Coordinates of C-alpha atoms in Angstrom, one line a residue:
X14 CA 10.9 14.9 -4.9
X15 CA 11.6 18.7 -4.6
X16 CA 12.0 20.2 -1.0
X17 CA 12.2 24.2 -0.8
X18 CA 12.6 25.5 2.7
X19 CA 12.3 29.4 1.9
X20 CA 11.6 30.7 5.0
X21 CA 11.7 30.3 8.9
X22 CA 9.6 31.5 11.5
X23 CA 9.8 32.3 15.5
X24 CA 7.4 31.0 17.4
X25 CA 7.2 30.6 21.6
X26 CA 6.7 27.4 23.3
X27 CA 6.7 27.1 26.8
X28 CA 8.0 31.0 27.4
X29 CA 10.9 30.4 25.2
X30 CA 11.7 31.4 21.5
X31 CA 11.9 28.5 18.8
X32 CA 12.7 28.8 15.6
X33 CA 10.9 26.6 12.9
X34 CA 11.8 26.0 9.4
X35 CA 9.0 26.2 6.7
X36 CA 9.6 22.5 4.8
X37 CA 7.4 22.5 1.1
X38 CA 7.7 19.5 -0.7
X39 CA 6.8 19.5 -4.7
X40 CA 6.0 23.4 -4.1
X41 CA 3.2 22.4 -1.7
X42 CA 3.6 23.4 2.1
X43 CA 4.5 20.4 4.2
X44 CA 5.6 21.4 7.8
X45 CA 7.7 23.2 10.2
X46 CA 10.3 21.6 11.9
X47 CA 12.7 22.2 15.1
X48 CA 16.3 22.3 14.3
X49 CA 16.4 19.4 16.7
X50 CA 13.3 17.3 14.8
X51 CA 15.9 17.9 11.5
X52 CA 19.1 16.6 13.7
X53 CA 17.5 14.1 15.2
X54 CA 16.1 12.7 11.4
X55 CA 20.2 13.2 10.2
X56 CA 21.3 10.8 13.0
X57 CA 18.7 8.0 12.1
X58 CA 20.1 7.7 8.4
X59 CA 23.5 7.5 9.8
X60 CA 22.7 4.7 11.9
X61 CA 21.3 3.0 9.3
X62 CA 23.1 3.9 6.4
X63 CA 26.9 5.5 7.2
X64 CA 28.6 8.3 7.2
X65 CA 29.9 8.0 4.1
X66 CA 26.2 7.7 2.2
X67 CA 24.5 10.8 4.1
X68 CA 25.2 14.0 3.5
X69 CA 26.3 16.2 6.0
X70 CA 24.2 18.4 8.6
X71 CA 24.6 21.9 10.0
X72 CA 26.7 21.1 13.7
X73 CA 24.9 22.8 16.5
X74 CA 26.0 25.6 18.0
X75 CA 26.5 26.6 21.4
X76 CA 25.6 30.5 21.4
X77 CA 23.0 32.3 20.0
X78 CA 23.7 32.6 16.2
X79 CA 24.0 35.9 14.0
X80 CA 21.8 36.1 11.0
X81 CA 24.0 35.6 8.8
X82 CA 24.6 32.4 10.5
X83 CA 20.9 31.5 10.3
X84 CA 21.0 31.6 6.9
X85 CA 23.9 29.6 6.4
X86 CA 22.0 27.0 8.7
X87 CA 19.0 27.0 6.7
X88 CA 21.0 26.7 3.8
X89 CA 23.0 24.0 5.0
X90 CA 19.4 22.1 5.9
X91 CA 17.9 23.0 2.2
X92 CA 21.3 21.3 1.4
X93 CA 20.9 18.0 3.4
X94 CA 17.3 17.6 2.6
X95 CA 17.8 18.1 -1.0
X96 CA 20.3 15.4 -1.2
X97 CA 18.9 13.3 0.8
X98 CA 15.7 13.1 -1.8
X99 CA 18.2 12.9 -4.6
X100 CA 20.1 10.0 -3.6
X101 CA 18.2 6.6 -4.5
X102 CA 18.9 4.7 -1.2
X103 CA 17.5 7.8 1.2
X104 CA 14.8 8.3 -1.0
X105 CA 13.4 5.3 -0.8
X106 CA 14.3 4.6 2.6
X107 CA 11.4 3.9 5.8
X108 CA 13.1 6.6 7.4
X109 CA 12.8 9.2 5.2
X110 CA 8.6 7.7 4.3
X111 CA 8.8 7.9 8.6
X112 CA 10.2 11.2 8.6
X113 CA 7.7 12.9 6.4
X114 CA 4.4 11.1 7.9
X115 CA 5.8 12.1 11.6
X116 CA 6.3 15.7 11.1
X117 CA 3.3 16.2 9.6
X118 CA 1.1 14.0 12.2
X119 CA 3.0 16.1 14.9
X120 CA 2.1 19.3 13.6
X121 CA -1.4 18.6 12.9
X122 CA -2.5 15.6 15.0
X123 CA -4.9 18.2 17.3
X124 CA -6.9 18.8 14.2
X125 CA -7.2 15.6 14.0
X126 CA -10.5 13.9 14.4
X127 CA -12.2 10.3 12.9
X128 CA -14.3 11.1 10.1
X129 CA -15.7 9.1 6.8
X130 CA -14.1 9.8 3.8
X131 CA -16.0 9.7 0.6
X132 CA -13.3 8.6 -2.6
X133 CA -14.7 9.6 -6.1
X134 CA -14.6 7.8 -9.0
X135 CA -12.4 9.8 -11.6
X136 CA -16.0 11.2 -13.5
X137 CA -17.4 12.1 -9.5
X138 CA -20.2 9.9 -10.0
X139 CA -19.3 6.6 -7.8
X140 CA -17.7 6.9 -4.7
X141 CA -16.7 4.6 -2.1
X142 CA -16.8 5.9 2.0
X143 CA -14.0 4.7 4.2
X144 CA -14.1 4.9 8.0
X145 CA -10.9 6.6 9.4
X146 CA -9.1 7.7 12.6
X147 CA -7.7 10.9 10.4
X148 CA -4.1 9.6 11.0
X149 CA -4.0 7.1 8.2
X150 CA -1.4 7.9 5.3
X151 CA -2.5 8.5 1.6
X152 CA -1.1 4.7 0.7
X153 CA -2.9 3.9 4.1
X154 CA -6.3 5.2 2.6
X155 CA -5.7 3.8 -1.3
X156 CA -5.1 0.7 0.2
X157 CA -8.4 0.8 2.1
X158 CA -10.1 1.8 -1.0
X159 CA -8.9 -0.5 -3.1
X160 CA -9.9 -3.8 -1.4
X161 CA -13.1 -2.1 -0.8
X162 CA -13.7 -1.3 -4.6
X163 CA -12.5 -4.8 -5.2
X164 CA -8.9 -3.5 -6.9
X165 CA -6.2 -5.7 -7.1
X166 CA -3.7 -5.1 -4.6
X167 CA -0.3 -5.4 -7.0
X168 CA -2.0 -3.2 -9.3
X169 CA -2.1 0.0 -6.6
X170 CA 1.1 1.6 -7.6
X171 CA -0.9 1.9 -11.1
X172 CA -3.0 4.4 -9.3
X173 CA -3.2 7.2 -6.5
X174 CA -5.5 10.0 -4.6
X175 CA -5.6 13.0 -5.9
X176 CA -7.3 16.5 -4.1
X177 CA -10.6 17.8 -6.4
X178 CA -12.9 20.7 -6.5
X179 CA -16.7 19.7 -8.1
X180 CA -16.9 21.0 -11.4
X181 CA -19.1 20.4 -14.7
X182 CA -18.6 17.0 -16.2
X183 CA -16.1 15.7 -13.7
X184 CA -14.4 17.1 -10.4
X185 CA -11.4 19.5 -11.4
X186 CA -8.2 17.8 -9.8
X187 CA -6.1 20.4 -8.0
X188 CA -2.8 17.9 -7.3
X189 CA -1.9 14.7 -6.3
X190 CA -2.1 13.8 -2.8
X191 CA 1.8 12.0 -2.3
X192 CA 1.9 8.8 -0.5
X193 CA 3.5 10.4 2.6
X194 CA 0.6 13.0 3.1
X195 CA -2.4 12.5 5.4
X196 CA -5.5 13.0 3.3
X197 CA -7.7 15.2 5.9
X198 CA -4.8 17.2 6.7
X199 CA -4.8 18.2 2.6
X200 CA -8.2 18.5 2.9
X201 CA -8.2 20.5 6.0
X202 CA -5.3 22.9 4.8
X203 CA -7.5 23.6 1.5
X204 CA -10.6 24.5 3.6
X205 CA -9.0 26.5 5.8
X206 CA -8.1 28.6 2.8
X207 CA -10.8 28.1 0.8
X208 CA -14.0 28.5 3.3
X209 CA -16.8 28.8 0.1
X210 CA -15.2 26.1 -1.9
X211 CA -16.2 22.4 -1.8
X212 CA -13.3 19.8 -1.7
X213 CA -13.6 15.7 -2.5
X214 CA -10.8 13.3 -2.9
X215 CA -10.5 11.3 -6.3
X216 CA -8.7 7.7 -7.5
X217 CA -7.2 8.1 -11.2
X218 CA -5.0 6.1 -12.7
X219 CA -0.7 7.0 -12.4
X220 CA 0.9 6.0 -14.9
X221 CA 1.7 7.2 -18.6
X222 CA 3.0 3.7 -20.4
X223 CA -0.5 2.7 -22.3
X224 CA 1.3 -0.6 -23.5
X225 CA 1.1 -1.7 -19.9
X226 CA -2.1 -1.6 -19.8
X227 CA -3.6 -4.6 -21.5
X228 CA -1.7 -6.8 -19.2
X229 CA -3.1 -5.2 -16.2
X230 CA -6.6 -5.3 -17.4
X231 CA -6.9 -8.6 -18.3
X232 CA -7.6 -10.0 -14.7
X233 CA -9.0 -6.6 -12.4
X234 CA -12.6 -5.8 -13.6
X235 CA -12.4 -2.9 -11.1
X236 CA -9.4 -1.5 -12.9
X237 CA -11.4 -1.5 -16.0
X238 CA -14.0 0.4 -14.5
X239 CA -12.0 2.8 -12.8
X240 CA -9.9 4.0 -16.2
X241 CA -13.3 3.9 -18.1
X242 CA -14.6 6.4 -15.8
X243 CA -11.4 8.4 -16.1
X244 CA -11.4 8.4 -20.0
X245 CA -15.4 8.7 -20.3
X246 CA -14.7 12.4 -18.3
X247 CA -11.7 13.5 -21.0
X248 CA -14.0 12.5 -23.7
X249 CA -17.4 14.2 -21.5
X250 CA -15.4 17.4 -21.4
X251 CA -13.5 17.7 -24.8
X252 CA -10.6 17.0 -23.3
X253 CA -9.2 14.2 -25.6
X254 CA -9.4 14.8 -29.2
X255 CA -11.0 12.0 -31.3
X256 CA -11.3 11.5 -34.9
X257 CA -15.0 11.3 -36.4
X258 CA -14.4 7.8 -37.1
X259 CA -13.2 6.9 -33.6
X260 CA -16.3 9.0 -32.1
X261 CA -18.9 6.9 -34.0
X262 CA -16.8 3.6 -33.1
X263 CA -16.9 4.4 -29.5
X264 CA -20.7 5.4 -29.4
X265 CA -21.4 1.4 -30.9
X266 CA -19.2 0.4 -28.1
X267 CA -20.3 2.1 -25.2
X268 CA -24.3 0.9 -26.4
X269 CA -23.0 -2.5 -25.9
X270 CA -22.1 -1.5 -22.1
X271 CA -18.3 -3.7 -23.1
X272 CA -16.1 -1.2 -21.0
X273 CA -13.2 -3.5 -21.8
X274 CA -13.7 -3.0 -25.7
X275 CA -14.2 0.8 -25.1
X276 CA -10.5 1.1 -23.3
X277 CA -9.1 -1.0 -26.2
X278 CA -10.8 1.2 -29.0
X279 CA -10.2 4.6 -27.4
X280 CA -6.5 3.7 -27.1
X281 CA -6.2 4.4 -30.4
X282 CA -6.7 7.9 -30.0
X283 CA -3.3 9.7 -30.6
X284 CA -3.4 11.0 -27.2
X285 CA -5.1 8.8 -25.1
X286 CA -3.3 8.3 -21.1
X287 CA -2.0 12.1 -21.5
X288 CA -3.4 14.1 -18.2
X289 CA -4.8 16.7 -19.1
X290 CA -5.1 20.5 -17.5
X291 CA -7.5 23.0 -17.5
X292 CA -7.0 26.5 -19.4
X293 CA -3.5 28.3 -18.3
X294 CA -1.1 30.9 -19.6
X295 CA 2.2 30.3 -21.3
X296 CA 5.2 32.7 -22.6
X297 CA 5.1 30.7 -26.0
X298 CA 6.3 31.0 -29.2
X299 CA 6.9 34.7 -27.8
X300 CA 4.4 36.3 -25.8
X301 CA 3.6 35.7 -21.7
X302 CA -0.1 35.4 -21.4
X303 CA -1.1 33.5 -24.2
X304 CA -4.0 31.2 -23.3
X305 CA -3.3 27.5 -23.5
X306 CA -4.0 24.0 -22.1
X307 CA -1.4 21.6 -21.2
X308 CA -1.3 17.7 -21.4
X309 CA 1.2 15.4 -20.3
X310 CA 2.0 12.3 -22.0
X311 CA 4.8 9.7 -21.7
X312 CA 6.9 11.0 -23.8
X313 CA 5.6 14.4 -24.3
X314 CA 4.4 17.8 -22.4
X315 CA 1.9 19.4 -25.2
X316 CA 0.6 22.9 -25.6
X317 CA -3.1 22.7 -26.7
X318 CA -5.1 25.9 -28.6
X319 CA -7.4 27.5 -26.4
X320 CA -8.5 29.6 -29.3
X321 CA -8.1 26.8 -32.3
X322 CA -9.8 23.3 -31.5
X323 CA -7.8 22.3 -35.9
X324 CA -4.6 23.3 -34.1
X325 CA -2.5 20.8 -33.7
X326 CA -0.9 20.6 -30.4
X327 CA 3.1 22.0 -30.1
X328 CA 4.9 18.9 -28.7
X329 CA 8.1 19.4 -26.5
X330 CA 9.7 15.9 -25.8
X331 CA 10.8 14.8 -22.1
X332 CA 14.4 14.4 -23.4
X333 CA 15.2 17.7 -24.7
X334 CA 14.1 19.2 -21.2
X335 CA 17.8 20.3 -19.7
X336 CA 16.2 20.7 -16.8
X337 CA 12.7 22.3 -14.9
X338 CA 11.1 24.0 -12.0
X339 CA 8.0 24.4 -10.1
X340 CA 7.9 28.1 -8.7
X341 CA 5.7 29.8 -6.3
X342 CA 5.8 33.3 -6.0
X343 CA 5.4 34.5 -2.1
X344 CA 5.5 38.2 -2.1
X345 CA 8.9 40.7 -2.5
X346 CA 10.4 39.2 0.7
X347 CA 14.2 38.5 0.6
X348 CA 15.2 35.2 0.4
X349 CA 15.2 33.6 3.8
X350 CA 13.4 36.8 5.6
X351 CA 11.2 36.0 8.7
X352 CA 8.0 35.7 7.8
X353 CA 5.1 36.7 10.4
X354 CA 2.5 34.8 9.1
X355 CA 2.0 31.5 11.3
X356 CA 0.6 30.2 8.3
X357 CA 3.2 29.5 5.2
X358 CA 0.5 26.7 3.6
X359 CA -1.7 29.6 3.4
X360 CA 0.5 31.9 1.5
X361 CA 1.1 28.9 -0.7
X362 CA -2.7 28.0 -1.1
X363 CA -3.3 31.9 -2.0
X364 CA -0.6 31.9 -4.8
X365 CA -2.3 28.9 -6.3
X366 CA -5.7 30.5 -6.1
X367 CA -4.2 33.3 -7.7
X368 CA -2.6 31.4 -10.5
X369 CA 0.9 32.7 -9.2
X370 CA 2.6 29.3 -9.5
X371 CA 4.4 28.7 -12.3
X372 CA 5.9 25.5 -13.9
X373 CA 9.3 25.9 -16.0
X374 CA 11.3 23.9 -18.1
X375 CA 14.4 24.4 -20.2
X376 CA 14.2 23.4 -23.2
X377 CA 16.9 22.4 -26.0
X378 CA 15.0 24.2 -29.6
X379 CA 15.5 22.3 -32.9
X380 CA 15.9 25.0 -35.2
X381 CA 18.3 27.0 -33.4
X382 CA 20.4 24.4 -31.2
X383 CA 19.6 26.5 -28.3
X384 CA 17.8 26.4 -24.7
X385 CA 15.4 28.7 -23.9
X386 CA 13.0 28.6 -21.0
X387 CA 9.0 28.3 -21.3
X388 CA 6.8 28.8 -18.5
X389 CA 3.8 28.1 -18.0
X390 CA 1.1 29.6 -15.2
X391 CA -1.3 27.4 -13.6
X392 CA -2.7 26.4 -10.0
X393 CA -2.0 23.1 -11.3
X394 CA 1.3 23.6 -11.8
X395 CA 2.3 21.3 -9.0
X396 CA 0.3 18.6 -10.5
X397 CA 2.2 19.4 -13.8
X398 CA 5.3 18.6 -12.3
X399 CA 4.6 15.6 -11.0
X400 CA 3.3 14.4 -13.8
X401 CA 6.4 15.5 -15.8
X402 CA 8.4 13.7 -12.8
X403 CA 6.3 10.5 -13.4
X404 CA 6.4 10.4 -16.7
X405 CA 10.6 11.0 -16.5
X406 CA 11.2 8.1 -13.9
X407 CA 9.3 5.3 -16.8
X408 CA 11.4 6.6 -19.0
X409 CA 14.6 5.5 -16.9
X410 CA 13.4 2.8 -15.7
X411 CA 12.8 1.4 -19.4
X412 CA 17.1 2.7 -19.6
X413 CA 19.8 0.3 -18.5
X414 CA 21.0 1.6 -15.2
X415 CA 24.3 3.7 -15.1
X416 CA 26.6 5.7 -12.2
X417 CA 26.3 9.1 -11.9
X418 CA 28.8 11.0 -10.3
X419 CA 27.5 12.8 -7.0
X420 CA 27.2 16.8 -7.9
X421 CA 25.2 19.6 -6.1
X422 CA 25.0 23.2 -8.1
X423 CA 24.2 25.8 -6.2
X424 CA 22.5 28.6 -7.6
X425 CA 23.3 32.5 -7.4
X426 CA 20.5 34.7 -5.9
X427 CA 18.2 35.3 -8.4
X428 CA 19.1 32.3 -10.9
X429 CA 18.3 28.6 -11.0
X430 CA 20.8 25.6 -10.4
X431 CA 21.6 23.7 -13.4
X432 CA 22.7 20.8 -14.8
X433 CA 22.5 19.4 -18.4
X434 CA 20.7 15.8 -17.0
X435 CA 17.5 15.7 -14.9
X436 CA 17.3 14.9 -11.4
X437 CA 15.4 16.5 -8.4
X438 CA 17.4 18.9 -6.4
X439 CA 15.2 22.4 -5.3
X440 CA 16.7 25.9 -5.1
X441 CA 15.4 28.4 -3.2
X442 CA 16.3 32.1 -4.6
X443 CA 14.3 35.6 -4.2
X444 CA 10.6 35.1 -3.4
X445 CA 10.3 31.6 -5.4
X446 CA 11.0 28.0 -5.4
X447 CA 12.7 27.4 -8.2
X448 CA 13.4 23.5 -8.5
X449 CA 15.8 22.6 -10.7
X450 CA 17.1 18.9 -11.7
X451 CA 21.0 17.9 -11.9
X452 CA 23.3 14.9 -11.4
X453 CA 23.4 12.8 -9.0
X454 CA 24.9 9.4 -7.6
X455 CA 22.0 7.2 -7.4
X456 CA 19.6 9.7 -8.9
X457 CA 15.9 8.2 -9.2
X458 CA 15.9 10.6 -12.3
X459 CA 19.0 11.3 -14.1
X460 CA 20.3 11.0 -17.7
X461 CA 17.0 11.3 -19.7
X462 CA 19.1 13.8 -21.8
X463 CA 21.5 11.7 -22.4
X464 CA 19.0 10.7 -25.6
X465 CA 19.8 14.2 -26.8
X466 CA 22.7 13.3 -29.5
X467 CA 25.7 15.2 -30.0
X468 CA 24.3 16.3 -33.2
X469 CA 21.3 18.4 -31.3
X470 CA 23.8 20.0 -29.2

């Protein structure tokens, strides 16, 4: 989980000024908290888990502070936040879940109305509606769509919501809705930026390890259906390369209406389970701007031809990433300058729209032994991310478990913390997010690198 908190804002309530701090979470705009909300949150983990476990909070003051010192505050609050989602007990503690589904509730419970949801089959051509008081939780809603599409309920960490524009062959997904996030309030927050677009909520499946899959198959007929759809779209769109061969195979198959045998046959294309994005620039081998697509695999992030379909795709393995992050550019401001707008999710749904978000990664180069960063621009690059994260934490959880030694970088204005194994702790430097990943004890992501042999380096 990466948590940026690069700007603040004062706002009246009551006749009095209040000073709110702008939380993003995986480079998408979250909330804005009270000082107090943020104190209040610090005491509940101590009471639960002890002083020695959570990490220390900015103490309250009892004059007005300088602004140097509220900078020093809201660095000291990036600080706490970011350890706290680094650390494996807070992370996946109810009160950090209660935490993130309160703040948000708070701030947008008066926009809040019942409504039906319609949930999209991954090609947009089924879809389920659900009856909701708005208040209900993305794991809330899956939940609710899953027994009513008849899915198997141990099988719903297998999949997840994700936030779609209508477009061609299937809807276009824009990011994944996290588990903590109310579903109108995404939906609400893209409107509000986007009046002339339309917006629909879609189920795919989340997860990258296809040798799971037989196993979870074999006994949920509306899991079968629901990756068919997916992988029907990739194929619909060109998305997923197939062999001659494997096209011809697949057409016999899909006559005989077996969706079963079509999953089994498909997964023996090369890169079937990779997500995959729509066009996007990257500065690779040498050039910024050069037209790409991206796909994500288990093991791989892959750079597609948008000019060669023969091209084979450049690979760049999981484990030879030092480190990435998921930056959104938000104007020329200084770091931690007020901003005026009352609305930061805006500024952060205009850079997407704009394609001024920008995922990163540093990357250890074969022939040369060096790291060098490439970056890649996309208003998917959120999504990227988290698929990069996902794809990471399988990978660790297929390693034995080892201690990591507790370790925050922080990073000089301008440049990005690092760390030579991956874990989830966000910087915030000039005008960007720039989240980087580093040690940490109890890291959900740490030591993927450690695959990278002494030999590489």
């Amino acid at each position: 989980m990466h948590i940026g908190i690069p700007s603040t804002r004062e706002v009246s309530e009551e006749g009095k000024p209040v000073r709110l701090y702008d939380v993003f979470i995986n480079g998408i705009y979250h909330c804005s908290v009270r000082y107090s909300v943020l104190a209040a949150f610090h005491e509940q983990l101590k009471n639960e888990f002890g002083s020695d476990l959570v990490p220390s909070f900015p103490p309250k003051k009892l004059f007005v502070l300088s602004s140097e010192q509220l900078e020093e505050r809201k660095a000291g609050i990036l600080k706490f936040m970011q350890l706290v989602a680094s650390t494996e007990e807070l992370h996946d503690s109810r009160q950090l879940r209660r935490f993130l589904v309160d703040t948000q509730k708070d701030e947008f419970t008066p926009s809040l109305d019942p409504y039906t949801l319609e949930v999209y089959a991954p090609d947009g051509k089924s879809k389920i509606s659900i009856d909701l008081n708005g208040r209900e939780t993305a794991t809330e809603v899956l939940q609710m769509a899953a027994e009513k599409n008849g899915l198997k309920t141990e099988n719903l960490d297998k999949i997840c919501l994700c936030l779609a524009v209508p477009q061609g062959k299937r809807p276009r997904v824009l990011r994944k809705i996290q588990q903590f996030e109310l579903p109108q309030v995404v939906m609400n927050k893209f409107k509000a930026c986007h009046p002339d677009k339309q917006v629909c909520v879609i189920i795919r499946r989340d997860f990258f390890d296809v040798k799971k899959e037989k196993a979870l198959l074999d006994d949920d007929e509306a899991l079968v259906s629901l990756f068919h759809a997916q992988v029907s779209a990739d194929i619909a769109t060109g998305s997923l390369p197939l062999t001659d061969a494997l096209t011809a195979e697949l057409k016999r198959v899909h006559s005989s209406g077996n969706k079963r045998q079509f999953l089994e046959k498909v997964a023996e294309a090369k890169l079937y389970g990779y997500v995959f994005f729509d066009a996007c620039t990257v500065d690779w081998p040498d050039k910024a701007g050069t037209p790409t697509r991206v796909a994500v695999g288990p093991r791989h992030v892959l750079l597609l031809s948008e000019d060669d379909d023969d091209a084979a795709p450049i690979p760049f393995d999981h484990v030879r990433m030092r480190c990435w992050r998921l930056s959104e550019r938000r104007g020329n401001a200084a770091d931690g300058a007020e901003k005026e707008a009352s609305s930061p999710e805006k500024d952060a749904e205009t850079a997407a729209a704009k394609n001024e978000n920008e995922f990163s990664f540093h990357y250890l180069m074969r022939e040369t032994k060096k790291f060098r960063w490439v970056n890649i621009i996309s208003d998917q690059a959120p999504y990227i991310s988290l698929c990069v994260q996902s794809a990471v934490n399988e990978l660790l959880a297929a390693q034995p478990k080892k201690k990591t030694t507790a370790s925050v970088e922080t990073a000089a204005s301008g440049e990005s913390a690092m760390s030579p194994t991956l874990k989830s702790i966000a910087n915030v430097t000039s005008g960007l997010f720039n989240f980087s990943l580093g040690s940490g004890s109890g890291s959900k992501n740490s030591n993927v690198g450690e695959e990278i042999g002494d030999d590489d380096l």
